Amino acid sequence: MKLLAAYSVGVIFGLGISLSGMANPAKVINFFDIAGAWDPSLAFVMGGAVLITFLGYRWVFTRARPVLEATFQLPGKSHVDRLLASGAVIFGIGWGLAGFCPGGALPVVGTGQPDVLMFATALIAGIVLTRLVMSAVSSNAGSLKTDKFKQETKES
Amino acid sequence: MVTEFTPFASLLGGLLIGLSAVLLMFLLGRIMGATGIVSGALMPDTMSDWAWRVALLLGMFSGPWLFRAVSGELPEISVPSSPMMLLLGGLLVGVGVTLGSGCTSGHGVCGLARGSFRSFAAVALFMTSTVITVFVTRHVLGV
């Protein structure tokens, strides 16, 4: 049941992306090209999506829990840190260069279009490498802390 | 390359994207973020968190084919960027969305709709960064 629900949500998302033009880098780049052949279509995508989600979430969050799970899983962080800021800036550079964002490119991976596959491969490499580096850094930081803790306990 | 202004199709597409975000929260209690879904499908923390993400991705892949069944053709994909820019762009997008915990769908749709301050900051930063990048590549470097 959960899998069928997730699959159906994916179909609606993929259909929405197909209709919206988000899977078309020429259109995406033109949205950001204010000094050139500006195409404001993507403002309608964002506007429509945010409006429906804003209204829908207000209704969903009046419920105690989701239909098929015990709890809502929402991001807990509320402050802006360096990771978020640098990540957003790097994402923007990549989006401007390629014209694809993850949500725009993933649904059309199934079409087998070579440009999409090239982008998706690089995207996956970027995600996996970054996660490996981040977990190595955080476990290093963790073991440093434990070492320091051990030293401190020895000293005392 | 001039592209056609498509307010109706884009608005309808946006409404469907919003509907998928609402349904995922209503049914599974999750944020409809493409980054989190693909990242969790590639490197899951627990197995129970893996299957729904894969099912959702398979659904996404079906979307363009359903679009073709209705409209007669697959969605248009014209790529003005060189293969080098696509690869470098893809890599930077992957690094950026992982460090920044989200992309256009997670921060831009769900985060803004939830009134998350982090998402407002992320969206402002990545939109600005994209505008500057497009300006530099198109009008300064002339790619």
JSON list of C-alpha atoms in Angstrom, two decimals, chain A residues 4-129:
[
{"chain": "A", "resi": 4, "resn": "LEU", "atom": "CA", "xyz": [1.59, 2.02, -4.39]},
{"chain": "A", "resi": 5, "resn": "ALA", "atom": "CA", "xyz": [1.03, 5.39, -2.69]},
{"chain": "A", "resi": 6, "resn": "ALA", "atom": "CA", "xyz": [4.65, 6.42, -3.30]},
{"chain": "A", "resi": 7, "resn": "TYR", "atom": "CA", "xyz": [4.50, 5.24, -6.93]},
{"chain": "A", "resi": 8, "resn": "SER", "atom": "CA", "xyz": [1.30, 7.24, -7.57]},
{"chain": "A", "resi": 9, "resn": "VAL", "atom": "CA", "xyz": [2.80, 10.37, -6.00]},
{"chain": "A", "resi": 10, "resn": "GLY", "atom": "CA", "xyz": [5.81, 9.90, -8.29]},
{"chain": "A", "resi": 11, "resn": "VAL", "atom": "CA", "xyz": [3.58, 9.62, -11.38]},
{"chain": "A", "resi": 12, "resn": "ILE", "atom": "CA", "xyz": [1.79, 12.88, -10.50]},
{"chain": "A", "resi": 13, "resn": "PHE", "atom": "CA", "xyz": [5.13, 14.64, -9.87]},
{"chain": "A", "resi": 14, "resn": "GLY", "atom": "CA", "xyz": [6.60, 13.29, -13.14]},
{"chain": "A", "resi": 15, "resn": "LEU", "atom": "CA", "xyz": [3.52, 14.35, -15.09]},
{"chain": "A", "resi": 16, "resn": "GLY", "atom": "CA", "xyz": [3.66, 17.81, -13.49]},
{"chain": "A", "resi": 17, "resn": "ILE", "atom": "CA", "xyz": [7.33, 18.20, -14.38]},
{"chain": "A", "resi": 18, "resn": "SER", "atom": "CA", "xyz": [6.63, 17.07, -17.97]},
{"chain": "A", "resi": 19, "resn": "LEU", "atom": "CA", "xyz": [3.83, 19.64, -18.40]},
{"chain": "A", "resi": 20, "resn": "SER", "atom": "CA", "xyz": [5.62, 22.46, -16.62]},
{"chain": "A", "resi": 21, "resn": "GLY", "atom": "CA", "xyz": [8.75, 22.73, -18.78]},
{"chain": "A", "resi": 22, "resn": "MET", "atom": "CA", "xyz": [11.10, 22.12, -15.82]},
{"chain": "A", "resi": 23, "resn": "ALA", "atom": "CA", "xyz": [12.61, 19.18, -17.74]},
{"chain": "A", "resi": 24, "resn": "ASN", "atom": "CA", "xyz": [13.59, 21.51, -20.58]},
{"chain": "A", "resi": 25, "resn": "PRO", "atom": "CA", "xyz": [16.95, 23.23, -19.88]},
{"chain": "A", "resi": 26, "resn": "ALA", "atom": "CA", "xyz": [16.43, 25.79, -22.69]},
{"chain": "A", "resi": 27, "resn": "LYS", "atom": "CA", "xyz": [13.31, 27.02, -20.88]},
{"chain": "A", "resi": 28, "resn": "VAL", "atom": "CA", "xyz": [14.88, 26.89, -17.42]},
{"chain": "A", "resi": 29, "resn": "ILE", "atom": "CA", "xyz": [17.97, 28.85, -18.48]},
{"chain": "A", "resi": 30, "resn": "ASN", "atom": "CA", "xyz": [15.78, 31.42, -20.28]},
{"chain": "A", "resi": 31, "resn": "PHE", "atom": "CA", "xyz": [13.85, 31.97, -17.05]},
{"chain": "A", "resi": 32, "resn": "PHE", "atom": "CA", "xyz": [17.08, 33.02, -15.37]},
{"chain": "A", "resi": 33, "resn": "ASP", "atom": "CA", "xyz": [18.33, 34.99, -18.40]},
{"chain": "A", "resi": 34, "resn": "ILE", "atom": "CA", "xyz": [16.73, 38.29, -17.47]},
{"chain": "A", "resi": 35, "resn": "ALA", "atom": "CA", "xyz": [19.13, 40.17, -19.77]},
{"chain": "A", "resi": 36, "resn": "GLY", "atom": "CA", "xyz": [18.35, 37.93, -22.75]},
{"chain": "A", "resi": 37, "resn": "ALA", "atom": "CA", "xyz": [15.45, 35.86, -24.14]},
{"chain": "A", "resi": 38, "resn": "TRP", "atom": "CA", "xyz": [13.53, 35.92, -20.83]},
{"chain": "A", "resi": 39, "resn": "ASP", "atom": "CA", "xyz": [10.77, 33.28, -20.52]},
{"chain": "A", "resi": 40, "resn": "PRO", "atom": "CA", "xyz": [8.75, 33.84, -17.31]},
{"chain": "A", "resi": 41, "resn": "SER", "atom": "CA", "xyz": [6.95, 30.44, -17.49]},
{"chain": "A", "resi": 42, "resn": "LEU", "atom": "CA", "xyz": [8.79, 28.95, -14.53]},
{"chain": "A", "resi": 43, "resn": "ALA", "atom": "CA", "xyz": [7.35, 31.60, -12.21]},
{"chain": "A", "resi": 44, "resn": "PHE", "atom": "CA", "xyz": [3.97, 29.98, -12.95]},
{"chain": "A", "resi": 45, "resn": "VAL", "atom": "CA", "xyz": [5.34, 26.53, -12.05]},
{"chain": "A", "resi": 46, "resn": "MET", "atom": "CA", "xyz": [6.73, 27.74, -8.73]},
{"chain": "A", "resi": 47, "resn": "GLY", "atom": "CA", "xyz": [3.66, 29.88, -8.01]},
{"chain": "A", "resi": 48, "resn": "GLY", "atom": "CA", "xyz": [1.20, 27.04, -8.69]},
{"chain": "A", "resi": 49, "resn": "ALA", "atom": "CA", "xyz": [3.24, 24.46, -6.79]},
{"chain": "A", "resi": 50, "resn": "VAL", "atom": "CA", "xyz": [3.82, 26.63, -3.71]},
{"chain": "A", "resi": 51, "resn": "LEU", "atom": "CA", "xyz": [0.16, 27.76, -3.61]},
{"chain": "A", "resi": 52, "resn": "ILE", "atom": "CA", "xyz": [-1.25, 24.22, -3.69]},
{"chain": "A", "resi": 53, "resn": "THR", "atom": "CA", "xyz": [1.34, 22.93, -1.22]},
{"chain": "A", "resi": 54, "resn": "PHE", "atom": "CA", "xyz": [0.75, 25.85, 1.17]},
{"chain": "A", "resi": 55, "resn": "LEU", "atom": "CA", "xyz": [-3.03, 25.27, 1.19]},
{"chain": "A", "resi": 56, "resn": "GLY", "atom": "CA", "xyz": [-2.73, 21.47, 1.19]},
{"chain": "A", "resi": 57, "resn": "TYR", "atom": "CA", "xyz": [-0.22, 21.37, 4.06]},
{"chain": "A", "resi": 58, "resn": "ARG", "atom": "CA", "xyz": [-2.52, 23.57, 6.19]},
{"chain": "A", "resi": 59, "resn": "TRP", "atom": "CA", "xyz": [-5.18, 20.92, 5.78]},
{"chain": "A", "resi": 60, "resn": "VAL", "atom": "CA", "xyz": [-2.82, 17.92, 6.18]},
{"chain": "A", "resi": 61, "resn": "PHE", "atom": "CA", "xyz": [-1.28, 19.29, 9.39]},
{"chain": "A", "resi": 62, "resn": "THR", "atom": "CA", "xyz": [-4.69, 19.52, 11.06]},
{"chain": "A", "resi": 63, "resn": "ARG", "atom": "CA", "xyz": [-4.45, 15.71, 11.20]},
{"chain": "A", "resi": 64, "resn": "ALA", "atom": "CA", "xyz": [-2.60, 13.96, 14.01]},
{"chain": "A", "resi": 65, "resn": "ARG", "atom": "CA", "xyz": [-0.63, 11.69, 11.64]},
{"chain": "A", "resi": 66, "resn": "PRO", "atom": "CA", "xyz": [-0.29, 10.70, 7.99]},
{"chain": "A", "resi": 67, "resn": "VAL", "atom": "CA", "xyz": [-2.59, 7.97, 6.64]},
{"chain": "A", "resi": 68, "resn": "LEU", "atom": "CA", "xyz": [0.01, 5.22, 6.19]},
{"chain": "A", "resi": 69, "resn": "GLU", "atom": "CA", "xyz": [2.71, 6.14, 8.74]},
{"chain": "A", "resi": 70, "resn": "ALA", "atom": "CA", "xyz": [2.79, 6.87, 12.46]},
{"chain": "A", "resi": 71, "resn": "THR", "atom": "CA", "xyz": [4.34, 10.35, 12.29]},
{"chain": "A", "resi": 72, "resn": "PHE", "atom": "CA", "xyz": [5.11, 13.27, 10.01]},
{"chain": "A", "resi": 73, "resn": "GLN", "atom": "CA", "xyz": [8.86, 13.46, 9.35]},
{"chain": "A", "resi": 74, "resn": "LEU", "atom": "CA", "xyz": [9.78, 17.11, 9.03]},
{"chain": "A", "resi": 75, "resn": "PRO", "atom": "CA", "xyz": [13.24, 18.70, 8.87]},
{"chain": "A", "resi": 76, "resn": "GLY", "atom": "CA", "xyz": [14.10, 19.84, 12.39]},
{"chain": "A", "resi": 77, "resn": "LYS", "atom": "CA", "xyz": [16.81, 22.45, 11.78]},
{"chain": "A", "resi": 78, "resn": "SER", "atom": "CA", "xyz": [15.71, 26.05, 11.82]},
{"chain": "A", "resi": 79, "resn": "HIS", "atom": "CA", "xyz": [18.90, 28.12, 11.63]},
{"chain": "A", "resi": 80, "resn": "VAL", "atom": "CA", "xyz": [20.83, 28.97, 8.48]},
{"chain": "A", "resi": 81, "resn": "ASP", "atom": "CA", "xyz": [24.36, 27.57, 8.66]},
{"chain": "A", "resi": 82, "resn": "ARG", "atom": "CA", "xyz": [27.38, 27.68, 6.37]},
{"chain": "A", "resi": 83, "resn": "LEU", "atom": "CA", "xyz": [26.61, 24.26, 4.85]},
{"chain": "A", "resi": 84, "resn": "LEU", "atom": "CA", "xyz": [23.14, 25.36, 3.76]},
{"chain": "A", "resi": 85, "resn": "ALA", "atom": "CA", "xyz": [24.40, 28.66, 2.35]},
{"chain": "A", "resi": 86, "resn": "SER", "atom": "CA", "xyz": [27.40, 27.24, 0.49]},
{"chain": "A", "resi": 87, "resn": "GLY", "atom": "CA", "xyz": [25.34, 24.30, -0.77]},
{"chain": "A", "resi": 88, "resn": "ALA", "atom": "CA", "xyz": [22.64, 26.59, -2.16]},
{"chain": "A", "resi": 89, "resn": "VAL", "atom": "CA", "xyz": [25.21, 28.78, -3.95]},
{"chain": "A", "resi": 90, "resn": "ILE", "atom": "CA", "xyz": [26.98, 25.74, -5.47]},
{"chain": "A", "resi": 91, "resn": "PHE", "atom": "CA", "xyz": [23.63, 24.25, -6.53]},
{"chain": "A", "resi": 92, "resn": "GLY", "atom": "CA", "xyz": [22.76, 27.54, -8.27]},
{"chain": "A", "resi": 93, "resn": "ILE", "atom": "CA", "xyz": [26.02, 27.54, -10.24]},
{"chain": "A", "resi": 94, "resn": "GLY", "atom": "CA", "xyz": [25.37, 23.97, -11.40]},
{"chain": "A", "resi": 95, "resn": "TRP", "atom": "CA", "xyz": [21.73, 24.72, -12.26]},
{"chain": "A", "resi": 96, "resn": "GLY", "atom": "CA", "xyz": [22.81, 27.74, -14.31]},
{"chain": "A", "resi": 97, "resn": "LEU", "atom": "CA", "xyz": [25.45, 25.74, -16.19]},
{"chain": "A", "resi": 98, "resn": "ALA", "atom": "CA", "xyz": [23.35, 22.67, -16.99]},
{"chain": "A", "resi": 99, "resn": "GLY", "atom": "CA", "xyz": [19.76, 23.98, -16.88]},
{"chain": "A", "resi": 100, "resn": "PHE", "atom": "CA", "xyz": [18.60, 20.84, -15.05]},
{"chain": "A", "resi": 101, "resn": "CYS", "atom": "CA", "xyz": [17.72, 20.60, -11.36]},
{"chain": "A", "resi": 102, "resn": "PRO", "atom": "CA", "xyz": [17.23, 17.17, -9.70]},
{"chain": "A", "resi": 103, "resn": "GLY", "atom": "CA", "xyz": [13.41, 17.31, -9.80]},
{"chain": "A", "resi": 104, "resn": "GLY", "atom": "CA", "xyz": [13.43, 18.47, -13.42]},
{"chain": "A", "resi": 105, "resn": "ALA", "atom": "CA", "xyz": [15.88, 15.84, -14.67]},
{"chain": "A", "resi": 106, "resn": "LEU", "atom": "CA", "xyz": [14.91, 12.69, -12.72]},
{"chain": "A", "resi": 107, "resn": "PRO", "atom": "CA", "xyz": [11.46, 12.11, -14.29]},
{"chain": "A", "resi": 108, "resn": "VAL", "atom": "CA", "xyz": [12.90, 12.26, -17.83]},
{"chain": "A", "resi": 109, "resn": "VAL", "atom": "CA", "xyz": [15.72, 9.80, -17.03]},
{"chain": "A", "resi": 110, "resn": "GLY", "atom": "CA", "xyz": [13.27, 7.11, -18.18]},
{"chain": "A", "resi": 111, "resn": "THR", "atom": "CA", "xyz": [13.18, 8.62, -21.69]},
{"chain": "A", "resi": 112, "resn": "GLY", "atom": "CA", "xyz": [16.83, 7.62, -22.15]},
{"chain": "A", "resi": 113, "resn": "GLN", "atom": "CA", "xyz": [17.70, 11.01, -23.68]},
{"chain": "A", "resi": 114, "resn": "PRO", "atom": "CA", "xyz": [21.56, 11.10, -23.72]},
{"chain": "A", "resi": 115, "resn": "ASP", "atom": "CA", "xyz": [21.90, 14.64, -22.29]},
{"chain": "A", "resi": 116, "resn": "VAL", "atom": "CA", "xyz": [19.63, 13.71, -19.38]},
{"chain": "A", "resi": 117, "resn": "LEU", "atom": "CA", "xyz": [21.60, 10.53, -18.69]},
{"chain": "A", "resi": 118, "resn": "MET", "atom": "CA", "xyz": [24.87, 12.48, -18.74]},
{"chain": "A", "resi": 119, "resn": "PHE", "atom": "CA", "xyz": [23.52, 15.05, -16.28]},
{"chain": "A", "resi": 120, "resn": "ALA", "atom": "CA", "xyz": [21.96, 12.37, -14.04]},
{"chain": "A", "resi": 121, "resn": "THR", "atom": "CA", "xyz": [25.21, 10.39, -13.87]},
{"chain": "A", "resi": 122, "resn": "ALA", "atom": "CA", "xyz": [27.15, 13.49, -12.82]},
{"chain": "A", "resi": 123, "resn": "LEU", "atom": "CA", "xyz": [24.38, 14.40, -10.34]},
{"chain": "A", "resi": 124, "resn": "ILE", "atom": "CA", "xyz": [24.53, 10.96, -8.72]},
{"chain": "A", "resi": 125, "resn": "ALA", "atom": "CA", "xyz": [28.34, 11.10, -8.58]},
{"chain": "A", "resi": 126, "resn": "GLY", "atom": "CA", "xyz": [28.11, 14.52, -6.87]},
{"chain": "A", "resi": 127, "resn": "ILE", "atom": "CA", "xyz": [25.57, 13.30, -4.31]},
{"chain": "A", "resi": 128, "resn": "VAL", "atom": "CA", "xyz": [27.42, 10.07, -3.47]},
{"chain": "A", "resi": 129, "resn": "LEU", "atom": "CA", "xyz": [30.87, 11.70, -3.26]}
]
